[in-house]
Coordinates of C-alpha atoms in Angstrom, one line a residue:
M182 CA -13.9 37.6 -10.7
R183 CA -11.4 37.4 -13.5
K184 CA -12.8 38.3 -16.9
E185 CA -10.2 36.6 -18.9
I186 CA -7.7 33.8 -18.6
E187 CA -5.1 32.9 -21.1
S188 CA -2.8 29.9 -20.8
C189 CA 0.8 29.9 -22.2
R190 CA 1.6 26.3 -23.2
S191 CA 5.0 25.5 -21.9
F192 CA 6.2 22.5 -20.0
S193 CA 9.4 21.1 -18.5
F194 CA 10.4 17.9 -16.7
R195 CA 13.4 17.4 -14.6
P196 CA 14.0 13.8 -13.4
A197 CA 17.3 14.4 -11.6
G198 CA 18.0 14.4 -7.8
R199 CA 15.5 13.9 -5.0
N200 CA 12.7 15.9 -6.5
T201 CA 10.8 15.7 -9.7
T202 CA 9.5 19.1 -11.0
F203 CA 6.8 19.9 -13.5
T204 CA 6.6 23.5 -14.6
P205 CA 3.5 24.6 -16.6
H206 CA 3.3 28.4 -17.0
T207 CA 0.0 30.3 -16.8
V208 CA -0.5 34.0 -17.4
F209 CA -3.6 35.9 -16.3
P210 CA -3.9 39.1 -18.3
G211 CA -4.5 42.2 -16.2
L212 CA -3.1 40.7 -12.9
P213 CA -0.1 42.3 -11.1
A214 CA 3.3 41.3 -12.5
A215 CA 4.0 39.4 -9.3
M216 CA 1.3 36.9 -10.2
Q217 CA 2.7 36.3 -13.7
R218 CA 4.7 33.3 -12.3
H219 CA 5.6 29.7 -12.9
Y220 CA 3.7 27.0 -11.2
S221 CA 5.8 24.0 -10.3
L222 CA 4.8 20.6 -9.1
D223 CA 7.8 19.9 -6.9
V224 CA 7.3 16.8 -4.7
S225 CA 9.5 14.2 -3.1
A226 CA 10.4 11.6 -5.8
P227 CA 9.1 8.5 -3.9
L228 CA 5.6 10.1 -3.9
L229 CA 5.4 10.6 -7.6
R230 CA 4.6 7.1 -8.8
T231 CA 3.5 6.3 -12.3
Q232 CA 3.2 2.5 -12.2
G233 CA 0.5 0.3 -10.9
Y234 CA 0.8 -1.2 -7.4
V235 CA 0.0 -4.9 -7.2
D236 CA 1.0 -7.4 -4.5
G237 CA 3.5 -5.0 -3.0
R238 CA 5.3 -4.4 -6.3
W239 CA 5.3 -1.5 -8.8
V240 CA 4.2 -2.9 -12.1
S241 CA 4.3 -1.5 -15.6
A242 CA 1.7 -2.0 -18.2
A243 CA 2.2 -2.4 -22.0
S244 CA 1.2 1.2 -22.6
V245 CA 0.8 4.5 -20.7
F246 CA -1.8 7.3 -20.6
P247 CA -1.3 11.1 -19.9
V248 CA -2.3 12.9 -16.8
L249 CA -3.1 16.6 -17.5
D250 CA -3.1 19.8 -15.5
P251 CA -6.7 21.0 -16.1
A252 CA -5.6 24.6 -15.6
T253 CA -3.2 24.5 -18.6
G254 CA -4.1 21.3 -20.5
E255 CA -0.4 20.4 -20.3
E256 CA 0.8 16.8 -19.6
I257 CA 2.3 16.4 -16.1
A258 CA 2.9 12.6 -16.1
R259 CA 2.4 9.4 -18.0
V260 CA 0.9 6.6 -16.0
S261 CA 0.8 2.8 -16.7
D262 CA -2.4 2.0 -18.5
C263 CA -3.4 -1.2 -16.7
G264 CA -5.9 -3.5 -18.3
P265 CA -7.9 -6.6 -17.4
A266 CA -4.8 -8.7 -16.9
E267 CA -3.4 -6.4 -14.3
A268 CA -6.8 -6.1 -12.6
K269 CA -7.0 -9.8 -12.3
Q270 CA -3.5 -10.0 -10.9
A271 CA -4.5 -7.4 -8.3
V272 CA -7.6 -9.4 -7.4
D273 CA -5.7 -12.6 -7.0
A274 CA -3.1 -10.8 -4.9
A275 CA -5.8 -9.3 -2.7
Y276 CA -7.5 -12.7 -2.3
K277 CA -4.2 -14.4 -1.3
A278 CA -3.4 -11.6 1.2
F279 CA -6.9 -11.6 2.7
H280 CA -6.3 -15.0 4.3
S281 CA -3.4 -13.7 6.3
W282 CA -4.7 -10.1 6.8
K283 CA -7.9 -11.2 8.4
Q284 CA -5.9 -13.1 11.0
Y285 CA -4.2 -9.9 12.1
S286 CA -5.5 -8.8 15.5
A287 CA -7.7 -5.7 15.5
K288 CA -5.0 -3.9 17.4
E289 CA -2.3 -4.9 14.8
R290 CA -4.5 -3.5 12.0
S291 CA -5.2 -0.4 14.1
V292 CA -1.5 0.3 14.6
L293 CA -0.7 0.0 10.8
L294 CA -3.6 2.3 9.9
R295 CA -2.3 4.8 12.4
K296 CA 1.2 4.7 10.9
W297 CA -0.4 5.3 7.5
F298 CA -2.3 8.3 8.9
D299 CA 0.9 9.7 10.4
L300 CA 2.7 9.5 7.0
L301 CA -0.1 11.3 5.3
M302 CA 0.2 14.1 7.8
L303 CA 4.0 14.1 7.5
H304 CA 3.8 14.5 3.7
K305 CA 0.6 16.6 3.5
Q306 CA 2.3 19.4 1.5
D307 CA 3.5 17.1 -1.3
L308 CA 0.2 15.2 -1.4
A309 CA -1.8 18.5 -1.6
K310 CA 0.4 19.6 -4.6
L311 CA -0.4 16.3 -6.4
I312 CA -4.2 17.0 -5.9
T313 CA -3.9 20.6 -7.1
F314 CA -2.0 19.7 -10.3
E315 CA -4.0 16.8 -11.4
S316 CA -7.5 18.0 -10.4
G317 CA -7.1 21.8 -10.5
K318 CA -8.2 22.3 -6.9
P319 CA -6.8 25.4 -5.1
L320 CA -3.9 24.4 -2.9
Q321 CA -5.6 25.4 0.4
E322 CA -8.5 23.2 -0.5
S323 CA -6.1 20.4 -1.4
L324 CA -4.5 20.7 2.0
G325 CA -7.9 20.5 3.5
E326 CA -8.6 17.4 1.6
I327 CA -5.4 15.7 2.8
G328 CA -6.4 16.5 6.4
Y329 CA -9.9 15.0 5.6
S330 CA -8.4 12.0 3.9
A331 CA -6.0 11.3 6.8
S332 CA -8.9 11.7 9.3
F333 CA -10.5 8.5 7.9
L334 CA -7.4 6.5 8.5
E335 CA -7.3 7.8 12.0
W336 CA -11.0 7.2 12.6
F337 CA -11.0 3.7 11.3
S338 CA -7.7 2.8 13.1
E339 CA -9.7 3.4 16.2
E340 CA -12.9 1.7 15.0
A341 CA -10.9 -1.4 14.1
R342 CA -10.8 -2.3 17.8
R343 CA -14.6 -1.7 18.3
V344 CA -16.1 -4.3 16.0
Y345 CA -18.3 -5.9 18.5
G346 CA -20.5 -9.0 18.1
D347 CA -23.3 -10.0 20.4
V348 CA -24.2 -12.7 22.9
V349 CA -28.0 -13.2 22.5
P350 CA -30.1 -14.7 25.3
S351 CA -31.1 -18.2 24.1
P352 CA -34.7 -19.6 24.4
A353 CA -33.2 -23.0 25.2
K354 CA -31.2 -23.8 28.3
D355 CA -28.7 -26.1 26.5
R356 CA -27.6 -23.5 23.9
K357 CA -25.7 -20.3 23.6
I358 CA -26.3 -17.9 20.7
L359 CA -23.3 -15.8 19.5
L360 CA -23.3 -13.3 16.6
L361 CA -19.8 -12.8 15.2
K362 CA -18.7 -10.1 12.8
Q363 CA -16.2 -11.2 10.1
P364 CA -14.6 -9.4 7.1
V365 CA -16.4 -10.0 3.8
G366 CA -13.2 -10.4 1.8
V367 CA -11.7 -8.7 -1.3
S368 CA -13.2 -5.3 -1.9
S369 CA -13.1 -3.4 -5.2
I370 CA -12.9 0.3 -4.7
I371 CA -13.7 2.6 -7.6
T372 CA -13.3 6.3 -7.0
P373 CA -13.9 9.7 -8.7
W374 CA -11.5 12.6 -9.5
N375 CA -13.0 15.3 -7.4
F376 CA -11.6 14.0 -4.1
P377 CA -8.8 11.8 -5.4
S378 CA -7.4 11.0 -1.9
A379 CA -10.3 11.2 0.5
M380 CA -12.6 9.0 -1.5
I381 CA -10.0 6.3 -1.3
T382 CA -9.2 6.5 2.4
R383 CA -12.9 6.8 3.4
K384 CA -13.4 3.3 1.8
A385 CA -10.0 1.7 2.2
G386 CA -9.7 2.8 5.8
A387 CA -12.9 1.0 6.7
A388 CA -12.1 -2.0 4.6
L389 CA -8.7 -2.6 6.1
A390 CA -9.9 -1.9 9.6
A391 CA -12.5 -4.7 9.2
G392 CA -9.9 -7.1 7.9
C393 CA -10.6 -6.9 4.2
T394 CA -8.1 -6.3 1.4
V395 CA -8.7 -3.9 -1.5
V396 CA -8.1 -3.2 -5.2
V397 CA -8.4 0.5 -6.0
K398 CA -9.3 1.8 -9.5
P399 CA -8.8 5.5 -9.3
A400 CA -10.3 8.0 -11.8
E401 CA -8.2 8.3 -15.0
D402 CA -7.9 12.1 -14.4
T403 CA -6.3 11.7 -11.0
P404 CA -4.3 8.5 -10.5
L405 CA -1.2 10.2 -9.0
S406 CA -2.9 10.7 -5.6
A407 CA -3.9 7.1 -5.4
L408 CA -0.4 5.9 -6.2
A409 CA 1.1 8.2 -3.6
L410 CA -1.3 6.6 -1.1
A411 CA 0.1 3.2 -2.1
E412 CA 3.6 4.4 -1.6
L413 CA 2.8 5.6 1.9
A414 CA 0.9 2.4 2.7
E415 CA 4.0 0.4 1.9
Q416 CA 6.1 2.7 4.0
A417 CA 3.6 2.2 6.9
G418 CA 4.2 -1.6 6.7
I419 CA 0.8 -2.6 5.3
P420 CA 1.5 -6.1 3.9
A421 CA 1.8 -6.9 0.2
G422 CA -1.5 -7.5 -1.5
V423 CA -3.6 -5.8 1.1
F424 CA -3.8 -2.4 -0.8
N425 CA -3.5 -2.6 -4.6
V426 CA -3.9 0.2 -7.2
V427 CA -4.7 -0.4 -10.9
P428 CA -4.7 3.0 -12.8
C429 CA -6.1 3.0 -16.3
S430 CA -7.2 5.3 -19.1
R431 CA -10.8 6.1 -19.9
E432 CA -10.7 3.7 -22.8
R433 CA -9.7 0.7 -20.6
T434 CA -12.0 1.7 -17.7
P435 CA -14.9 -0.5 -18.8
S436 CA -12.8 -3.7 -19.2
V437 CA -11.0 -3.1 -15.9
G438 CA -14.3 -2.3 -14.1
E439 CA -15.8 -5.5 -15.5
V440 CA -13.1 -7.6 -13.8
L441 CA -13.4 -5.8 -10.5
C442 CA -17.2 -6.2 -10.5
T443 CA -17.5 -9.8 -11.9
D444 CA -14.5 -11.8 -10.6
P445 CA -15.8 -14.4 -8.2
L446 CA -12.9 -13.7 -5.8
V447 CA -14.3 -10.2 -5.2
A448 CA -16.8 -10.1 -2.4
K449 CA -17.6 -6.4 -2.2
I450 CA -17.8 -3.3 -4.4
S451 CA -17.6 0.3 -3.2
F452 CA -18.2 3.0 -5.8
T453 CA -18.5 6.8 -5.8
G454 CA -19.6 8.4 -9.0
S455 CA -22.6 9.0 -11.2
T456 CA -25.9 7.2 -10.8
A457 CA -25.8 6.0 -14.3
T458 CA -22.4 4.3 -13.8
G459 CA -23.5 2.9 -10.5
K460 CA -26.4 1.1 -12.1
V461 CA -24.1 -0.5 -14.6
L462 CA -21.8 -1.7 -11.9
L463 CA -24.7 -3.1 -9.9
K464 CA -25.8 -5.1 -12.9
L465 CA -22.3 -6.5 -13.4
A466 CA -22.2 -7.5 -9.7
A467 CA -25.6 -9.1 -9.7
D468 CA -24.5 -12.5 -11.2
T469 CA -22.2 -13.2 -8.3
V470 CA -24.4 -11.4 -5.7
K471 CA -21.7 -9.2 -4.4
K472 CA -22.1 -6.9 -1.4
A473 CA -22.2 -3.3 -2.7
S474 CA -22.2 0.2 -1.4
M475 CA -22.8 3.1 -3.8
E476 CA -22.4 6.9 -3.3
L477 CA -24.0 8.2 -6.4
G478 CA -25.3 11.5 -7.9
G479 CA -26.7 14.4 -5.9
H480 CA -28.9 17.4 -6.6
A481 CA -28.8 19.2 -3.3
P482 CA -31.4 21.8 -2.4
F483 CA -30.4 24.9 -0.4
I484 CA -33.4 26.5 1.2
V485 CA -33.4 30.0 2.8
F486 CA -36.5 30.8 4.8
D487 CA -37.7 34.3 5.8
S488 CA -36.6 33.5 9.4
A489 CA -33.0 32.9 8.4
D490 CA -30.0 34.8 9.4
V491 CA -29.2 36.1 5.9
D492 CA -25.5 36.7 6.5
R493 CA -25.0 33.1 7.7
A494 CA -27.1 31.9 4.8
V495 CA -24.9 33.8 2.3
A496 CA -21.7 32.4 4.0
G497 CA -23.2 28.9 3.8
A498 CA -24.1 29.3 0.2
M499 CA -20.6 30.4 -0.7
A500 CA -19.0 27.5 1.1
S501 CA -21.4 24.9 -0.2
K502 CA -21.6 26.0 -3.8
F503 CA -18.1 27.2 -4.7
R504 CA -15.9 24.7 -2.9
N505 CA -13.8 22.9 -5.5
S506 CA -15.5 25.2 -8.1
G507 CA -18.8 23.5 -7.5
Q508 CA -17.4 20.0 -8.2
T509 CA -18.5 18.1 -5.0
C510 CA -21.1 15.4 -4.7
V511 CA -22.8 17.3 -1.8
C512 CA -22.6 20.6 -3.6
S513 CA -25.8 22.7 -3.4
N514 CA -27.4 22.6 -6.9
R515 CA -30.8 24.3 -6.4
F516 CA -31.2 27.5 -4.3
L517 CA -34.7 28.2 -3.0
V518 CA -35.1 31.6 -1.3
Q519 CA -38.4 32.7 0.3
S520 CA -40.0 35.9 -1.1
G521 CA -39.6 38.0 2.0
I522 CA -35.8 38.0 1.9
H523 CA -35.2 37.0 -1.8
D524 CA -33.9 40.4 -3.0
H525 CA -31.8 41.0 0.1
F526 CA -30.2 37.6 -0.1
L527 CA -29.3 38.1 -3.8
E528 CA -27.8 41.5 -3.2
K529 CA -25.6 40.2 -0.4
L530 CA -24.6 37.0 -2.2
G531 CA -23.6 39.0 -5.3
R532 CA -21.3 41.2 -3.2
A533 CA -19.8 38.2 -1.5
M534 CA -19.0 36.6 -4.9
D535 CA -17.3 39.8 -6.0
A536 CA -15.3 40.1 -2.8
E537 CA -14.3 36.5 -2.2
L538 CA -13.9 34.6 -5.5
R539 CA -10.7 34.6 -7.5
L540 CA -10.1 32.5 -10.6
G541 CA -6.6 31.2 -11.3
H542 CA -4.2 28.2 -11.2
G543 CA -4.7 26.2 -8.0
A544 CA -1.0 26.8 -7.1
E545 CA -1.5 30.6 -6.9
P546 CA -2.0 31.7 -3.3
G547 CA -4.9 34.0 -4.1
T548 CA -6.9 31.5 -6.0
T549 CA -10.3 30.3 -4.7
Q550 CA -11.7 29.0 -8.0
G551 CA -9.6 26.7 -10.1
P552 CA -10.5 25.2 -13.5
L553 CA -13.1 22.5 -13.9
I554 CA -11.7 19.1 -14.5
N555 CA -11.9 19.3 -18.3
T556 CA -13.5 21.2 -21.2
R557 CA -16.5 18.9 -21.2
A558 CA -17.4 20.0 -17.7
A559 CA -17.2 23.7 -18.7
E560 CA -19.4 23.1 -21.7
K561 CA -22.0 21.5 -19.5
V562 CA -22.2 24.6 -17.3
V563 CA -22.4 26.8 -20.4
Q564 CA -25.3 24.8 -21.7
Q565 CA -27.2 25.0 -18.5
V566 CA -26.7 28.8 -18.3
S567 CA -27.8 29.2 -22.0
D568 CA -30.9 27.1 -21.3
A569 CA -31.8 29.1 -18.3
V570 CA -31.4 32.4 -20.0
S571 CA -33.4 31.3 -23.0
R572 CA -36.3 30.5 -20.6
G573 CA -36.2 33.9 -18.8
A574 CA -33.5 33.6 -16.1
K575 CA -31.3 36.7 -15.6
V576 CA -27.5 36.5 -15.2
L577 CA -26.5 38.6 -12.2
R578 CA -22.8 37.6 -12.0
G579 CA -20.5 35.8 -14.4
G580 CA -22.0 33.5 -17.0
K581 CA -19.1 33.2 -19.3
R582 CA -16.8 30.4 -20.2
L583 CA -13.2 31.4 -20.2
D584 CA -10.0 29.8 -21.6
G585 CA -9.7 26.0 -21.4
S586 CA -11.9 24.6 -18.7
F587 CA -12.3 27.8 -16.6
M588 CA -15.8 29.0 -16.0
E589 CA -16.8 32.2 -14.3
P590 CA -18.7 31.7 -11.1
T591 CA -22.3 32.4 -12.1
L592 CA -25.4 33.7 -10.3
L593 CA -28.8 33.4 -11.9
A594 CA -32.1 34.9 -10.8
G595 CA -35.6 34.3 -12.0
V596 CA -35.0 30.6 -12.2
T597 CA -37.9 28.2 -12.7
T598 CA -38.2 24.4 -12.2
D599 CA -38.5 23.7 -16.0
M600 CA -34.8 24.8 -16.5
I601 CA -32.2 22.1 -16.9
C602 CA -30.1 23.5 -14.1
T603 CA -32.9 22.7 -11.6
Q604 CA -33.4 19.2 -13.1
E605 CA -29.8 17.9 -13.5
E606 CA -26.7 18.0 -11.3
T607 CA -24.4 20.8 -12.6
F608 CA -20.9 20.0 -11.1
G609 CA -19.7 23.5 -11.7
P610 CA -19.8 27.1 -10.3
L611 CA -23.4 27.8 -11.2
L612 CA -25.8 29.2 -8.5
P613 CA -29.5 29.3 -9.7
V614 CA -32.0 30.9 -7.4
I615 CA -35.7 30.1 -7.3
R616 CA -38.1 32.3 -5.5
F617 CA -40.8 30.5 -3.3
N618 CA -43.6 31.6 -1.0
T619 CA -44.4 28.9 1.4
E620 CA -42.7 26.1 3.3
E621 CA -44.9 23.5 1.6
E622 CA -43.9 24.9 -1.8
A623 CA -40.2 24.7 -1.0
L624 CA -40.4 21.1 0.2
A625 CA -42.3 20.1 -2.9
I626 CA -39.6 21.5 -5.1
A627 CA -36.7 20.2 -3.0
N628 CA -38.1 16.6 -3.0
A629 CA -39.1 16.5 -6.7
S630 CA -36.0 14.6 -7.6
N631 CA -35.1 10.9 -8.0
V632 CA -31.9 11.4 -6.0
G633 CA -31.4 12.5 -2.4
L634 CA -27.8 12.8 -1.2
A635 CA -27.6 16.1 0.8
G636 CA -29.8 19.0 1.5
Y637 CA -29.4 22.3 3.3
F638 CA -31.6 25.0 4.8
Y639 CA -31.4 28.1 6.9
S640 CA -34.1 29.0 9.5
Q641 CA -34.2 30.3 13.1
D642 CA -37.7 28.9 13.7
V643 CA -37.1 25.8 15.9
S644 CA -40.4 24.1 14.9
Q645 CA -39.7 24.7 11.3
I646 CA -36.2 23.3 11.7
W647 CA -37.6 20.0 12.9
R648 CA -40.4 19.8 10.3
V649 CA -38.1 20.5 7.4
A650 CA -35.2 18.3 8.5
E651 CA -37.5 15.4 8.8
A652 CA -39.4 16.1 5.6
L653 CA -36.4 16.6 3.3
E654 CA -35.8 13.3 1.3
V655 CA -32.0 13.2 1.6
G656 CA -29.5 11.2 3.5
M657 CA -27.7 14.2 5.0
V658 CA -29.1 17.6 6.2
G659 CA -27.2 20.8 7.0
V660 CA -29.2 23.0 9.3
N661 CA -27.8 26.5 9.3
E662 CA -24.5 24.9 8.0
G663 CA -23.1 24.6 4.5
L664 CA -20.3 22.1 5.2
L665 CA -21.2 18.9 6.9
S666 CA -18.7 16.2 6.0
T667 CA -16.7 14.7 8.9
P668 CA -15.4 11.1 9.5
E669 CA -17.5 10.8 12.7
A670 CA -20.8 11.2 10.8
S671 CA -22.5 8.8 8.3
F672 CA -22.2 9.8 4.7
G673 CA -24.7 8.5 2.1
G674 CA -28.0 9.1 0.4
V675 CA -31.5 7.9 -0.3
K676 CA -33.5 7.2 -3.5
Q677 CA -31.1 6.8 -6.4
S678 CA -28.2 8.5 -4.6
G679 CA -26.9 5.2 -3.5
L680 CA -26.7 2.3 -1.1
G681 CA -25.1 2.1 2.3
R682 CA -23.1 4.5 4.4
E683 CA -19.5 5.6 4.7
G684 CA -17.6 7.1 7.6
S685 CA -19.0 7.0 11.2
K686 CA -19.4 3.8 13.2
Y687 CA -21.6 2.5 10.4
G688 CA -18.9 2.7 7.7
I689 CA -17.0 -0.3 8.9
E690 CA -20.3 -2.4 8.9
E691 CA -20.3 -2.3 5.1
Y692 CA -17.2 -4.5 5.1
L693 CA -18.5 -7.0 7.7
E694 CA -20.8 -10.1 7.6
V695 CA -22.7 -11.3 10.7
K696 CA -22.2 -15.0 11.4
Y697 CA -24.6 -16.7 13.7
M698 CA -23.0 -19.4 15.9
C699 CA -25.4 -21.7 17.8
F700 CA -23.4 -23.5 20.5
G701 CA -25.6 -26.5 21.5
G702 CA -25.3 -29.6 23.7
L703 CA -24.6 -27.6 26.9
K704 CA -25.6 -29.0 30.2
P705 CA -28.2 -26.8 31.9

């Protein structure tokens, strides 16, 4: 792990020719000279959009807001700061487009989604660069996200043709009972910064496949990925008004969100973010009784039983905790290790952290740990570490905040359930380990939370696997596996982790209504 990071604040912008290049420079003291290099966001000009996208047109707002590289703090673009007026225009455009889009055949919608998928794969390198520079994610992870993002368009392009209704046996001989599935209408999509592409396609792919139209409000930290998706949607031939994007600053987010959650023309809200914000949006949507799906906060337990394969458990912990520097909604937050293997697990985990984790700018090939999204995120991790240490925890690796929003990957031992890091979601590279003795004790600790998105455990005892998988109060369980997201499987939580499911065959159901048609007067 790097002990020190220093950012040299320089920036250049070149608007000429086919490509637009941003060049922030970051120096890591003590690294080889070959790594003291420039990091350039060099992407095809059409993909670098900075205006809103409404009704098939690129629209400017009265003001702009900056998008920053979290690794350096430098400005990489200025994006139109859309407000309630632009949001309303987008809703109106989506409502108008809905009446024609829903008449497209399932096959026609499928073909357009497939073209959109093909374009994402064609431009995956440029799209990955956008993610890395606006979110800080290492480039290899960004490439993985683009593949994941595109996979939802592929999946729902196929599911579009499999929206089946039912013919139900009637109790009366002169009637036929038919259950039809129809799109709900305009859908507001509000997404976070940690997966700025995949969180959009997971929602929009399902919505468009069902015949809905959408208005996307991306996170203020990462609007460039959303706008690039809009450009490719247009290139794919998706009609005007079907896919709209209204970027805005943090200051304008409440007013834009209010339009998207209260306008009577909006039929559905899909949100990924914090539980607190989700509750606010649900209250806004209540007056017009909108359909809602919410993927909210997580606090995932990661349990290692004495019967576990320790090497596999360590590999799973590394993948689950340190992907995107710990900034994922299904990231393991509380690590529970049984007494019999506790010390052995900690020893191997510490060695793995030393060998595998490298801090740096996301564009650097050797980087596995980029910056956190901003300085507030780094401060939150520091506060949790300080609280744990003050209550008796021991820092085995890391523990320090570095320059800007960089934070050392941190391993804590001697953690207890009264510490903040075991009570609140961290969203950072902090791995706190709690020692436990019995299965019952582990389950009690794991389930002592008001959220339940994902949970993980390692065991080679088949009976224990079934018991624990069924007992964990979460929507998704990884058994001897630290990475579980895939478009084929349902994604969502229980308790206050949200409502509804995304991905899988169930994801499209969130954008459909069931209409009962009773066909009477038939001659028996």
